[in-house]
Structure formats: C-alpha cells, structure tokens
Amino acid sequence: MVNIEEEKAEAEQVIAVPTDKKNTTTTRRELWSYYIYYIGNNGLSGFNYGPSQFQNLLFLAGYDPSQAPFTTPCGTGDCVLPYLGQIRDVNSIVLLTNGISFAIQAAVLLIIGAWADYGVWRPNITIFFTIVAVAVSFSWLGVDVPSKWEAGVVLYILGLITYQLTLTFWTAAFPGLARDLPEVQESSKEVLAGAKDPEEHAKFESLARNRIANIAFAVCSSGEVIILVIMVGILKAVKSDQSTENNTRAFSILLAFAGGMWLLCSIPWFIFEKRRPGLKIPPNTNLMTIGVKQVYVAFRECMKLKQTFLYLVFYFLMGDVLNTTVIVSYSTLDLTYLLIVGLAAQGIGIYAHWLVQKRYQIRTKTMLLFNVFWIILLTIWGLIGVHTNRFGFKHVWEVWAYQAFYGLMVCPWYAYSQTMISEVSPMQQMFLFFALFSVVGKTSAFIGPLVSSAIITAANNNNNMPFAFLFGLGVLSTIALWMVDIEKSHKECAEFVKAEGSRNAFSIPLEDTISQVSEGDYKA
C-alpha cells in the first residue's frame, strides 16, 4: 500500500493546488511589471559600466613600479597601487576585490535566501537592495577622477553585491508567478479531479515557466537596446572620445542614467507584485539562524536530492566555461556599440528559441542541451587559435562576431538554466536553492579566470591554451546535464519535503498558503 503522506508530498511538489483564501492569481499587469523590472535590472550599472569604471580609475591612478611612486603614469608595462597595506598590481587589486565581494555575497545570499522562503515580506528584500543599488549608481557621479579610486572600490563592491542579490530574488519569483497563472491553476484543478495526469500537468507548468523566463529575457534585451541607444546620444553630448577625462566622466554619467532607468522600471513591480505566503519559521529558530540551519539541511539531505546536486555540478562547470570570456579594451562609446549588437542578437535568439520550444513542446532539459552545444563550439573556435594567428579570438572582428553569435545561440542559456533550477528544487524552499545556485555561479566566476590565468602562464603566455581546458570542462558538464532525470528529481524533492516536514522544517498553516488536499483525494 502506498503511503498517503508520500503521495501528498509528491503531488504537491508537482502541482499547484488552487485556493480562494488568498488572491494570488497572476494577472497580466503583475506579469508585465515583472518583465519591465528586468529592463532596469539589466546589469549595465553593476555588471558592465561599474566594473569598467573601477578598472579605468585604477589604471589612471596607478603608477609604473619601475619608477619612483606616483611619478610615472601607467603605460604598457606593469601598473600598481597601494591596497590593503601592500603595493599590488591593479589586476591583483581587481581579483582581490572580486574575492571580497564574492565572500560578502555568499554570506548574505545564504542568510537572506532562507528568509525569502518564510512569511510574506520577501518582496521587501528586493525593494531594499534595489534602492541601495540605484543609490550606488548615482554615487558614481561623485567618483569620476582617478584620485577617488578608493571610493570606487566601495562602490564597485556594493554594485556587484546589490546587482546579484536583486537579480537572484527577482529571478526566483518566476516559479510562483507560473504556478499562479490562471491556465496553470485550472490545469492543477483537473489533476485533482482525476481528469489529468500529474506529469502532463508538470510539463504544462514547465512550459509556463519557460514562457515567463524567456519572455522576460527578450523584453529586457529589447528595452536595454533602447537604453543603450540613448546612452550613445549622451556620450556624443559629453564628447567622451575627445579626452581621457571626458571618457572617465562619461562612465559615471552612464552609471547614473542606468540607475535612474532601473528605479523607473522597478516601480510597477514594487506596486503590483502580490505577496505570496511562504513557510512559517520552524520552532526554536529565528531569522538570524534559519539561513545557516536550512543550508545545513540542504547539504545533510543531499543524498535525497541526487538530481538537484547533479545539476548543481553541471551549473558550476558550465559556469566556468562561460565566465572565461574574450577581453578587449574599449572606450565607453565602443563598449556601448558592442553591447547594442550583443543585446539585439540576444533578444532575437532568446525569443526564437522560445518560439521553437513552444511550437514543438520541447522540454527544458532538451533546450538546454541544444544550447550548451553552441557554448562548446565557442571553445573549439578558441582552441583553433592555439597554433594559428588567423582565428581564435585574436582579432577585433572576431569579438564583434562573437557578440552576435553569443546573443543568438548562447544567451538562451541564462533563461533555460534558471528554469532548470526551478524544476530540480523543492518548491517550498525555492529561494534558498536559487541562492545556493547563485553562490555556485559566483564561485565559478571567481575560480574560472584564475585557473585560466595559471594555464596561460604555464603555456608561455599562449592566451588560447585555456580553451583546451574549457572544452574538456564543457563536455564533462554536458554529460552531467544529460544524466539529470527530471521525473526522479520530482520524487526526490517530495522525499526531501517529507523528511523535513517530519522535523517541522516546513510548518505551513492552512490559512497562509495553498489549500491542502484531504487524504480522500489520494488513493492508497
């Protein structure tokens, strides 16, 4: 005889049970406010121009170590500055600052990630960090000369942290939006009435998640292109290409403009997002300890979440491949043009992938496997350059072609990889698991470039040699993805929820969450 509680846990992992107690049905207005928020949180301030301005200020403030301190500006040789009690190369300063930023992000994500799964105040986390991120963007207006590079360190760290936190919690909201779509709620009713198979419903909901994720990325790409076109006008107005001073000032102006657009695009989401109820804090636990406790729980029960952690391995390895990118020095204007090309291609690529998936009802995992094939192809192109100077990301035209190809064939990775996280994680702790995956992604972003740098040094400064390592890593990660079984993951997540439910880890009051189905609705 099948245990009723096991069936209940598995069913609730697969289906969303509708209720009239809370008005949480996803409306078109809420959905579009979710899309529009991403136009603002596009990474231009915290991920593109912020890091560029930081490195620009370091180079301008630095000096040639072969001469007396601060007497000879940096040229084609080494460039150093005093940092954390020691004279360091500016590249070392960037890596060290990235490490500090990552450590802070990891700690905050693992604590706040658990908070977001409890109560109804999760949107306040996104609102708070968005406001801080916007304030950081405007603060760059006061940091536009080399002598203020130390203030740039603080803004750089804050920009990276707030961008990552807002992006993580905004992204993690989409499974709830998908579950509360009217058509998904209707499908779940059919399952409960015995008119529809739970796995058929799971596939239907999966497509709904893909729709939201892909359209969000496509809308962001389109909106971001418009923002960048306006930025070109700003750069022309301030004559950014006429002097180093103008170029530096232009970076700060663009950061402030990006922050203003972020705030403008955030307001609808702040107003229209519905506060979907989460879990109750378990007994003998508080907000200061719940994060550490739930991370411990997740790893303690990892053997019950084999598919989840197998996907985490894939996510880490493929993140290493993606985070080792082509590096070329650009002015603010050239960088903006390059971003426009990449984003236009990205919008077309992501939406085209979604249309194909929708037309042929293709599963998320299949789309992701198709996607990573093109990522591996990029590593092969770079590998060609080990023994020739004709190809292998050694020319500017290749970087422009890379931007277009990356947008069309690689960028859908960001939508499909996020959707896959939602399909292999327990619904009750979706935000914690998104935070865990975000930490893993940041770890690969930090480790990958360091490993590649060591390979370049060992290969007598052959900049293409790391592609051999990245190709092998890409193939290995693809094998890990191939082994992930979504159906098994649903059962494992149900067992995880059941095990933690017995320890009161998932204390969910009837009136505060989805309605529970009576035991009579499950047949032994």
Short mmCIF file of C-alpha atoms in Angstrom, two decimals:
data_model
loop_
_atom_site.label_atom_id
_atom_site.label_comp_id
_atom_site.label_asym_id
_atom_site.label_seq_id
_atom_site.Cartn_x
_atom_site.Cartn_y
_atom_site.Cartn_z
CA MET A 1 0.00 0.00 0.00
CA VAL A 2 1.39 3.41 -0.99
CA ASN A 3 1.85 5.79 1.91
CA ILE A 4 -0.71 8.61 1.72
CA GLU A 5 1.73 11.20 3.06
CA GLU A 6 4.30 10.28 0.36
CA GLU A 7 1.68 10.71 -2.36
CA LYS A 8 0.63 14.04 -0.89
CA ALA A 9 4.21 15.32 -0.77
CA GLU A 10 4.93 14.18 -4.33
CA ALA A 11 1.71 15.63 -5.70
CA GLU A 12 2.25 18.96 -4.00
CA GLN A 13 5.78 19.06 -5.44
CA VAL A 14 4.33 18.63 -8.94
CA ILE A 15 1.06 20.57 -8.85
CA ALA A 16 -0.11 23.91 -7.56
CA VAL A 17 -3.27 23.48 -5.51
CA PRO A 18 -5.65 26.39 -6.14
CA THR A 19 -7.30 28.25 -3.30
CA ASP A 20 -9.84 31.01 -2.81
CA LYS A 21 -8.36 32.03 0.56
CA LYS A 22 -5.68 34.19 -0.99
CA ASN A 23 -5.98 36.22 -4.17
CA THR A 24 -2.63 35.24 -5.66
CA THR A 25 -3.67 34.56 -9.26
CA THR A 26 -1.05 36.04 -11.58
CA THR A 27 -2.51 38.88 -13.60
CA ARG A 28 -1.27 40.30 -16.89
CA ARG A 29 -0.40 43.54 -15.07
CA GLU A 30 1.73 41.72 -12.49
CA LEU A 31 3.43 39.65 -15.17
CA TRP A 32 4.38 42.65 -17.27
CA SER A 33 5.61 44.57 -14.23
CA TYR A 34 7.89 41.54 -13.63
CA TYR A 35 9.21 41.78 -17.20
CA ILE A 36 9.71 45.56 -17.02
CA TYR A 37 11.70 45.31 -13.79
CA TYR A 38 14.34 43.33 -15.67
CA ILE A 39 14.76 46.14 -18.22
CA GLY A 40 16.02 48.25 -15.31
CA ASN A 41 17.99 45.49 -13.57
CA ASN A 42 19.89 44.77 -16.78
CA GLY A 43 23.40 44.75 -15.34
CA LEU A 44 24.58 47.92 -17.07
CA SER A 45 25.38 49.65 -13.78
CA GLY A 46 26.56 46.80 -11.55
CA PHE A 47 27.93 44.39 -14.14
CA ASN A 48 29.07 46.41 -17.17
CA TYR A 49 29.89 50.09 -16.63
CA GLY A 50 30.58 49.82 -12.89
CA PRO A 51 33.44 47.30 -13.28
CA SER A 52 34.70 49.19 -16.35
CA GLN A 53 34.83 52.48 -14.46
CA PHE A 54 36.51 50.80 -11.48
CA GLN A 55 39.28 49.32 -13.63
CA ASN A 56 39.59 52.60 -15.55
CA LEU A 57 40.15 54.57 -12.33
CA LEU A 58 42.71 52.05 -11.06
CA PHE A 59 44.73 52.31 -14.26
CA LEU A 60 44.60 56.12 -14.31
CA ALA A 61 45.53 56.39 -10.62
CA GLY A 62 48.29 53.76 -10.76
CA TYR A 63 51.99 54.23 -11.43
CA ASP A 64 54.85 52.36 -13.06
CA PRO A 65 56.65 50.36 -10.32
CA SER A 66 59.96 50.65 -12.15
CA GLN A 67 59.98 54.38 -11.30
CA ALA A 68 59.51 56.36 -8.08
CA PRO A 69 55.96 56.02 -6.66
CA PHE A 70 53.37 58.21 -8.42
CA THR A 71 55.92 59.84 -10.72
CA THR A 72 55.29 57.89 -13.92
CA PRO A 73 51.74 57.04 -15.06
CA CYS A 74 50.93 53.51 -16.13
CA GLY A 75 51.74 52.72 -19.74
CA THR A 76 52.28 49.41 -21.48
CA GLY A 77 54.14 47.84 -18.54
CA ASP A 78 53.12 47.00 -15.00
CA CYS A 79 50.72 49.20 -13.06
CA VAL A 80 50.50 49.24 -9.24
CA LEU A 81 48.75 50.94 -6.32
CA PRO A 82 48.85 50.60 -2.52
CA TYR A 83 45.92 48.42 -1.48
CA LEU A 84 45.14 46.74 1.86
CA GLY A 85 48.57 47.51 3.30
CA GLN A 86 50.60 46.36 0.32
CA ILE A 87 51.70 47.56 -3.12
CA ARG A 88 49.73 45.47 -5.60
CA ASP A 89 49.32 45.17 -9.36
CA VAL A 90 45.98 46.65 -10.48
CA ASN A 91 44.90 43.28 -11.87
CA SER A 92 45.59 41.76 -8.47
CA ILE A 93 43.51 44.52 -6.88
CA VAL A 94 40.59 43.66 -9.15
CA LEU A 95 40.85 39.94 -8.33
CA LEU A 96 41.17 40.60 -4.60
CA THR A 97 38.22 42.98 -4.63
CA ASN A 98 36.19 40.42 -6.55
CA GLY A 99 37.05 37.86 -3.87
CA ILE A 100 35.90 40.21 -1.10
CA SER A 101 32.70 40.92 -2.99
CA PHE A 102 32.06 37.21 -3.55
CA ALA A 103 32.59 36.36 0.14
CA ILE A 104 30.09 39.01 1.20
CA GLN A 105 27.60 37.94 -1.47
CA ALA A 106 27.84 34.30 -0.44
CA ALA A 107 27.22 35.07 3.24
CA VAL A 108 24.31 37.41 2.54
CA LEU A 109 22.70 35.14 -0.05
CA LEU A 110 22.77 32.09 2.18
CA ILE A 111 21.20 34.01 5.07
CA ILE A 112 18.72 36.15 3.14
CA GLY A 113 17.95 33.32 0.73
CA ALA A 114 16.37 31.38 3.57
CA TRP A 115 14.49 34.46 4.80
CA ALA A 116 12.82 34.80 1.43
CA ASP A 117 11.12 31.42 1.83
CA TYR A 118 9.37 32.44 5.05
CA GLY A 119 6.46 34.78 5.69
CA VAL A 120 5.06 37.28 3.20
CA TRP A 121 7.69 40.02 3.28
CA ARG A 122 10.11 38.60 0.69
CA PRO A 123 9.39 41.45 -1.78
CA ASN A 124 10.86 43.85 0.79
CA ILE A 125 14.26 42.21 0.21
CA THR A 126 14.15 43.03 -3.50
CA ILE A 127 12.86 46.55 -2.83
CA PHE A 128 15.58 47.31 -0.26
CA PHE A 129 18.52 46.10 -2.34
CA THR A 130 17.15 47.76 -5.49
CA ILE A 131 17.06 51.13 -3.72
CA VAL A 132 20.63 50.61 -2.47
CA ALA A 133 21.76 49.60 -5.98
CA VAL A 134 20.19 52.72 -7.51
CA ALA A 135 21.84 54.89 -4.84
CA VAL A 136 25.21 53.32 -5.70
CA SER A 137 24.66 54.09 -9.39
CA PHE A 138 24.05 57.78 -8.64
CA SER A 139 27.01 57.89 -6.25
CA TRP A 140 29.37 57.26 -9.16
CA LEU A 141 28.70 60.86 -10.25
CA GLY A 142 30.95 61.91 -7.37
CA VAL A 143 33.64 59.39 -8.27
CA ASP A 144 34.85 60.45 -11.70
CA VAL A 145 38.52 61.34 -11.19
CA PRO A 146 41.48 58.98 -10.55
CA SER A 147 42.18 60.39 -7.07
CA LYS A 148 38.86 58.94 -5.88
CA TRP A 149 39.68 55.36 -6.86
CA GLU A 150 39.42 54.19 -3.23
CA ALA A 151 35.79 55.34 -3.11
CA GLY A 152 35.42 53.46 -6.38
CA VAL A 153 36.41 50.26 -4.56
CA VAL A 154 33.48 50.65 -2.18
CA LEU A 155 31.00 51.47 -4.95
CA TYR A 156 32.29 48.58 -7.06
CA ILE A 157 31.76 46.07 -4.24
CA LEU A 158 28.33 47.46 -3.35
CA GLY A 159 27.32 47.49 -7.01
CA LEU A 160 28.24 43.85 -7.54
CA ILE A 161 26.54 42.72 -4.34
CA THR A 162 23.28 44.60 -4.83
CA TYR A 163 23.05 43.64 -8.50
CA GLN A 164 23.49 39.95 -7.69
CA LEU A 165 21.05 39.99 -4.77
CA THR A 166 18.30 41.78 -6.66
CA LEU A 167 18.78 39.57 -9.70
CA THR A 168 18.67 36.38 -7.61
CA PHE A 169 15.43 37.23 -5.80
CA TRP A 170 13.74 38.70 -8.85
CA THR A 171 14.58 35.54 -10.81
CA ALA A 172 13.39 33.22 -8.05
CA ALA A 173 9.92 34.80 -8.15
CA PHE A 174 9.04 33.38 -11.57
CA PRO A 175 8.10 29.80 -10.47
CA GLY A 176 5.45 31.29 -8.19
CA LEU A 177 4.17 33.51 -10.99
CA ALA A 178 3.94 30.48 -13.29
CA ARG A 179 2.11 28.37 -10.71
CA ASP A 180 -0.47 31.12 -10.21
CA LEU A 181 -1.20 31.70 -13.90
CA PRO A 182 -4.96 31.12 -14.46
CA GLU A 183 -4.34 28.34 -17.01
CA VAL A 184 -1.89 26.57 -14.68
CA GLN A 185 -4.32 26.80 -11.78
CA GLU A 186 -7.05 25.34 -13.99
CA SER A 187 -4.72 22.51 -15.04
CA SER A 188 -3.98 21.71 -11.38
CA LYS A 189 -7.72 21.51 -10.69
CA GLU A 190 -8.01 18.95 -13.47
CA VAL A 191 -5.27 16.87 -11.84
CA LEU A 192 -7.07 16.94 -8.50
CA ALA A 193 -10.32 15.95 -10.23
CA GLY A 194 -8.55 12.97 -11.80
CA ALA A 195 -9.00 14.31 -15.33
CA LYS A 196 -5.32 14.96 -15.97
CA ASP A 197 -2.09 13.11 -15.28
CA PRO A 198 0.27 14.90 -12.82
CA GLU A 199 3.26 14.53 -15.15
CA GLU A 200 1.27 16.00 -18.03
CA HIS A 201 0.49 18.93 -15.77
CA ALA A 202 4.17 19.17 -14.77
CA LYS A 203 5.15 19.52 -18.43
CA PHE A 204 2.43 22.14 -18.92
CA GLU A 205 3.69 24.13 -15.94
CA SER A 206 7.29 23.73 -17.12
CA LEU A 207 6.37 25.37 -20.43
CA ALA A 208 4.68 28.17 -18.48
CA ARG A 209 7.92 28.73 -16.53
CA ASN A 210 9.90 28.75 -19.76
CA ARG A 211 7.50 31.23 -21.28
CA ILE A 212 7.93 33.67 -18.39
CA ALA A 213 11.72 33.25 -18.22
CA ASN A 214 12.28 33.58 -21.98
CA ILE A 215 9.91 36.50 -22.50
CA ALA A 216 11.48 38.30 -19.52
CA PHE A 217 14.92 37.99 -21.11
CA ALA A 218 13.62 39.02 -24.54
CA VAL A 219 11.79 42.06 -23.14
CA CYS A 220 14.91 43.02 -21.17
CA SER A 221 17.08 42.77 -24.28
CA SER A 222 14.72 44.97 -26.31
CA GLY A 223 14.41 47.57 -23.56
CA GLU A 224 18.13 47.57 -22.91
CA VAL A 225 18.88 48.27 -26.58
CA ILE A 226 16.70 51.39 -26.34
CA ILE A 227 18.55 52.46 -23.17
CA LEU A 228 21.91 51.94 -24.90
CA VAL A 229 20.85 53.96 -27.93
CA ILE A 230 20.01 56.84 -25.58
CA MET A 231 23.41 56.33 -23.95
CA VAL A 232 25.09 56.78 -27.33
CA GLY A 233 23.43 60.18 -27.52
CA ILE A 234 24.68 61.02 -24.02
CA LEU A 235 28.22 60.00 -24.96
CA LYS A 236 28.11 62.18 -28.06
CA ALA A 237 26.83 65.09 -25.98
CA VAL A 238 29.65 64.87 -23.41
CA LYS A 239 32.25 64.23 -26.16
CA SER A 240 33.53 61.10 -24.41
CA ASP A 241 36.03 60.26 -27.14
CA GLN A 242 37.88 63.58 -27.05
CA SER A 243 39.92 63.02 -23.89
CA THR A 244 40.65 60.60 -21.08
CA GLU A 245 38.92 62.93 -18.63
CA ASN A 246 35.77 63.04 -20.76
CA ASN A 247 35.79 59.27 -21.13
CA THR A 248 36.05 58.80 -17.34
CA ARG A 249 33.30 61.34 -16.69
CA ALA A 250 31.14 59.60 -19.29
CA PHE A 251 31.35 56.30 -17.40
CA SER A 252 29.94 57.94 -14.26
CA ILE A 253 27.15 59.68 -16.19
CA LEU A 254 26.09 56.43 -17.82
CA LEU A 255 26.08 54.69 -14.44
CA ALA A 256 23.76 57.34 -13.02
CA PHE A 257 21.48 57.16 -16.06
CA ALA A 258 21.33 53.36 -15.80
CA GLY A 259 20.42 53.73 -12.12
CA GLY A 260 17.61 56.15 -12.95
CA MET A 261 16.17 53.79 -15.54
CA TRP A 262 16.41 50.93 -13.04
CA LEU A 263 14.38 52.87 -10.47
CA LEU A 264 11.78 53.85 -13.07
CA CYS A 265 11.35 50.27 -14.28
CA SER A 266 11.19 48.92 -10.72
CA ILE A 267 8.20 50.93 -9.53
CA PRO A 268 5.48 48.83 -11.27
CA TRP A 269 6.91 45.59 -9.79
CA PHE A 270 7.08 47.14 -6.32
CA ILE A 271 3.40 48.09 -6.61
CA PHE A 272 1.83 45.13 -8.39
CA GLU A 273 3.79 42.11 -7.10
CA LYS A 274 1.49 40.01 -4.93
CA ARG A 275 2.78 38.88 -1.58
CA ARG A 276 2.53 35.14 -1.88
CA PRO A 277 2.69 33.47 1.56
CA GLY A 278 5.67 31.30 2.38
CA LEU A 279 6.61 29.00 5.24
CA LYS A 280 6.33 29.61 8.97
CA ILE A 281 9.56 29.87 10.94
CA PRO A 282 10.22 26.40 12.45
CA PRO A 283 10.14 26.00 16.25
CA ASN A 284 13.26 27.06 18.17
CA THR A 285 14.50 29.03 15.16
CA ASN A 286 14.72 32.74 14.31
CA LEU A 287 15.69 34.82 11.29
CA MET A 288 19.32 35.03 12.41
CA THR A 289 19.74 31.24 12.49
CA ILE A 290 17.30 29.97 9.85
CA GLY A 291 19.72 30.60 6.96
CA VAL A 292 22.58 28.54 8.39
CA LYS A 293 20.15 25.85 9.55
CA GLN A 294 18.46 25.45 6.17
CA VAL A 295 21.74 25.39 4.24
CA TYR A 296 22.88 22.66 6.61
CA VAL A 297 19.60 20.83 6.00
CA ALA A 298 20.04 21.06 2.23
CA PHE A 299 23.52 19.52 2.33
CA ARG A 300 22.62 16.97 5.00
CA GLU A 301 19.83 15.66 2.81
CA CYS A 302 21.86 15.88 -0.41
CA MET A 303 21.63 12.11 -0.96
CA LYS A 304 17.88 12.55 -1.28
CA LEU A 305 18.42 15.27 -3.90
CA LYS A 306 20.81 13.48 -6.27
CA GLN A 307 19.35 15.12 -9.41
CA THR A 308 19.48 18.57 -7.83
CA PHE A 309 23.13 18.25 -6.92
CA LEU A 310 23.99 16.64 -10.25
CA TYR A 311 22.53 19.70 -11.93
CA LEU A 312 24.49 21.88 -9.50
CA VAL A 313 27.68 20.16 -10.73
CA PHE A 314 26.70 20.94 -14.32
CA TYR A 315 25.87 24.54 -13.42
CA PHE A 316 29.22 25.03 -11.73
CA LEU A 317 31.29 23.50 -14.55
CA MET A 318 29.45 25.24 -17.37
CA GLY A 319 29.66 28.49 -15.42
CA ASP A 320 33.45 28.14 -15.51
CA VAL A 321 33.28 27.82 -19.30
CA LEU A 322 31.07 30.87 -19.70
CA ASN A 323 32.90 33.10 -17.23
CA THR A 324 36.19 32.95 -19.12
CA THR A 325 35.49 35.45 -21.85
CA VAL A 326 37.19 37.44 -24.57
CA ILE A 327 38.90 40.54 -23.12
CA VAL A 328 39.46 43.59 -25.31
CA SER A 329 39.99 47.21 -24.22
CA TYR A 330 37.24 49.60 -25.31
CA SER A 331 36.26 53.21 -24.89
CA THR A 332 32.82 53.90 -23.41
CA LEU A 333 31.42 54.52 -26.91
CA ASP A 334 32.86 51.32 -28.43
CA LEU A 335 31.71 49.31 -25.41
CA THR A 336 28.20 50.72 -25.83
CA TYR A 337 28.09 49.84 -29.53
CA LEU A 338 29.31 46.33 -28.70
CA LEU A 339 26.59 45.92 -26.08
CA ILE A 340 23.92 47.06 -28.55
CA VAL A 341 24.96 44.38 -31.05
CA GLY A 342 25.04 41.69 -28.38
CA LEU A 343 21.69 42.64 -26.85
CA ALA A 344 19.88 42.90 -30.17
CA ALA A 345 21.13 39.42 -31.05
CA GLN A 346 20.23 38.20 -27.56
CA GLY A 347 16.63 39.38 -27.84
CA ILE A 348 16.21 37.69 -31.21
CA GLY A 349 17.97 34.50 -30.07
CA ILE A 350 16.05 34.02 -26.83
CA TYR A 351 12.64 34.70 -28.36
CA ALA A 352 13.39 32.44 -31.37
CA HIS A 353 14.37 29.61 -29.02
CA TRP A 354 11.12 30.08 -27.10
CA LEU A 355 9.01 30.02 -30.30
CA VAL A 356 10.61 26.72 -31.33
CA GLN A 357 10.14 25.26 -27.86
CA LYS A 358 6.51 26.38 -27.74
CA ARG A 359 5.76 25.08 -31.25
CA TYR A 360 7.20 21.61 -30.63
CA GLN A 361 6.55 21.35 -26.86
CA ILE A 362 10.23 20.68 -26.15
CA ARG A 363 11.34 20.04 -22.57
CA THR A 364 13.61 22.46 -20.74
CA LYS A 365 16.46 19.95 -20.44
CA THR A 366 16.43 19.29 -24.20
CA MET A 367 16.58 23.01 -24.98
CA LEU A 368 19.44 23.44 -22.53
CA LEU A 369 21.38 20.57 -24.09
CA PHE A 370 20.93 22.19 -27.51
CA ASN A 371 22.10 25.46 -26.01
CA VAL A 372 25.30 24.10 -24.43
CA PHE A 373 26.32 22.55 -27.76
CA TRP A 374 26.89 26.08 -29.09
CA ILE A 375 28.82 27.01 -25.96
CA ILE A 376 31.19 24.10 -26.57
CA LEU A 377 31.52 25.22 -30.20
CA LEU A 378 32.83 28.57 -28.94
CA THR A 379 35.58 26.79 -27.00
CA ILE A 380 36.54 24.88 -30.15
CA TRP A 381 36.87 28.18 -32.03
CA GLY A 382 39.17 29.50 -29.33
CA LEU A 383 41.12 26.23 -29.36
CA ILE A 384 41.92 26.70 -33.06
CA GLY A 385 43.97 29.76 -32.09
CA VAL A 386 46.49 27.71 -30.11
CA HIS A 387 48.52 27.04 -33.27
CA THR A 388 47.45 29.86 -35.63
CA ASN A 389 47.04 33.62 -35.56
CA ARG A 390 44.34 33.68 -38.24
CA PHE A 391 41.50 32.69 -35.92
CA GLY A 392 40.80 32.12 -32.23
CA PHE A 393 39.56 35.48 -30.85
CA LYS A 394 42.72 37.27 -31.90
CA HIS A 395 41.10 39.99 -33.98
CA VAL A 396 38.59 42.72 -33.23
CA TRP A 397 36.23 41.45 -35.96
CA GLU A 398 36.04 38.13 -34.14
CA VAL A 399 34.92 39.88 -30.96
CA TRP A 400 32.07 41.59 -32.84
CA ALA A 401 31.11 38.28 -34.46
CA TYR A 402 31.35 36.65 -31.03
CA GLN A 403 28.87 39.20 -29.63
CA ALA A 404 26.32 38.39 -32.31
CA PHE A 405 26.81 34.62 -32.05
CA TYR A 406 26.78 34.74 -28.26
CA GLY A 407 23.48 36.63 -28.27
CA LEU A 408 21.78 34.37 -30.82
CA MET A 409 22.92 30.94 -29.64
CA VAL A 410 24.43 31.20 -26.16
CA CYS A 411 22.35 33.74 -24.24
CA PRO A 412 19.27 31.46 -24.07
CA TRP A 413 21.40 29.55 -21.53
CA TYR A 414 20.53 32.21 -18.94
CA ALA A 415 16.79 31.61 -19.30
CA TYR A 416 16.87 27.81 -19.59
CA SER A 417 19.44 27.26 -16.84
CA GLN A 418 17.28 29.29 -14.42
CA THR A 419 14.16 27.35 -15.40
CA MET A 420 16.00 24.09 -14.80
CA ILE A 421 16.88 25.23 -11.27
CA SER A 422 13.17 25.61 -10.55
CA GLU A 423 12.49 22.11 -11.91
CA VAL A 424 15.03 20.33 -9.71
CA SER A 425 14.49 22.26 -6.45
CA PRO A 426 11.87 21.76 -3.71
CA MET A 427 9.11 24.31 -4.24
CA GLN A 428 8.88 25.02 -0.51
CA GLN A 429 12.44 26.36 -0.43
CA MET A 430 12.79 27.73 -3.93
CA PHE A 431 14.52 30.95 -2.85
CA LEU A 432 17.11 29.15 -0.73
CA PHE A 433 18.03 26.87 -3.63
CA PHE A 434 18.21 29.81 -6.06
CA ALA A 435 20.58 31.42 -3.56
CA LEU A 436 22.68 28.23 -3.40
CA PHE A 437 22.92 28.08 -7.18
CA SER A 438 23.78 31.78 -7.28
CA VAL A 439 26.67 31.19 -4.85
CA VAL A 440 27.87 28.30 -7.02
CA GLY A 441 27.67 30.54 -10.08
CA LYS A 442 29.70 33.26 -8.37
CA THR A 443 32.30 30.68 -7.26
CA SER A 444 32.82 29.56 -10.85
CA ALA A 445 33.03 33.21 -11.94
CA PHE A 446 35.90 33.66 -9.50
CA ILE A 447 37.73 30.35 -9.95
CA GLY A 448 37.48 30.00 -13.74
CA PRO A 449 39.54 33.09 -14.65
CA LEU A 450 42.17 32.22 -12.02
CA VAL A 451 42.64 28.71 -13.43
CA SER A 452 42.81 30.10 -16.96
CA SER A 453 45.42 32.64 -15.88
CA ALA A 454 47.58 29.85 -14.44
CA ILE A 455 47.25 27.86 -17.68
CA ILE A 456 48.32 30.87 -19.75
CA THR A 457 51.43 31.31 -17.57
CA ALA A 458 52.31 27.61 -17.80
CA ALA A 459 51.86 27.71 -21.60
CA ASN A 460 54.38 30.54 -22.10
CA ASN A 461 51.66 33.21 -22.37
CA ASN A 462 49.64 31.40 -25.04
CA ASN A 463 46.27 33.08 -24.41
CA ASN A 464 44.34 30.40 -26.31
CA MET A 465 45.58 27.40 -24.32
CA PRO A 466 42.81 27.72 -21.65
CA PHE A 467 40.28 26.81 -24.34
CA ALA A 468 41.58 23.23 -24.22
CA PHE A 469 40.69 23.14 -20.53
CA LEU A 470 37.33 24.83 -21.18
CA PHE A 471 36.44 22.41 -23.96
CA GLY A 472 37.04 19.42 -21.69
CA LEU A 473 35.10 21.12 -18.90
CA GLY A 474 32.22 21.84 -21.27
CA VAL A 475 31.99 18.22 -22.42
CA LEU A 476 32.13 16.96 -18.83
CA SER A 477 29.38 19.37 -17.72
CA THR A 478 27.18 18.35 -20.67
CA ILE A 479 27.47 14.70 -19.59
CA ALA A 480 26.35 15.74 -16.09
CA LEU A 481 23.33 17.56 -17.55
CA TRP A 482 22.47 14.55 -19.73
CA MET A 483 22.32 12.40 -16.59
CA VAL A 484 19.81 14.66 -14.79
CA ASP A 485 16.38 12.97 -14.60
CA ILE A 486 13.55 15.47 -14.07
CA GLU A 487 10.96 12.86 -13.08
CA LYS A 488 13.32 11.39 -10.49
CA SER A 489 14.01 14.89 -9.24
CA HIS A 490 10.30 15.45 -8.55
CA LYS A 491 10.23 12.30 -6.40
CA GLU A 492 13.47 13.18 -4.63
CA CYS A 493 12.21 16.68 -3.82
CA ALA A 494 8.99 15.16 -2.47
CA GLU A 495 11.00 12.83 -0.22
CA PHE A 496 13.11 15.79 0.92
CA VAL A 497 10.00 17.80 1.80
CA LYS A 498 8.51 14.81 3.63
CA ALA A 499 11.72 14.25 5.65
CA GLU A 500 11.99 17.90 6.65
CA GLY A 501 8.26 18.11 7.31
CA SER A 502 8.67 15.46 9.98
CA ARG A 503 11.20 17.79 11.65
CA ASN A 504 8.80 20.77 11.43
CA ALA A 505 11.10 22.47 8.92
CA PHE A 506 8.10 23.18 6.68
CA SER A 507 5.42 24.38 9.06
CA ILE A 508 2.75 25.79 6.75
CA PRO A 509 -0.52 26.98 8.27
CA LEU A 510 -3.62 26.15 6.25
CA GLU A 511 -4.83 29.73 6.11
CA ASP A 512 -1.46 31.14 4.99
CA THR A 513 -0.67 29.03 1.96
CA ILE A 514 -2.13 26.81 -0.70
CA SER A 515 -5.08 24.75 0.34
CA GLN A 516 -4.20 21.22 1.30
CA VAL A 517 -5.94 18.26 -0.27
CA SER A 518 -7.70 15.88 2.05
CA GLU A 519 -6.47 12.33 2.37
CA GLY A 520 -9.54 11.18 0.48
CA ASP A 521 -8.14 12.84 -2.64
CA TYR A 522 -5.22 10.43 -2.60
CA LYS A 523 -5.76 6.78 -3.20
CA ALA A 524 -3.71 4.19 -1.37
#
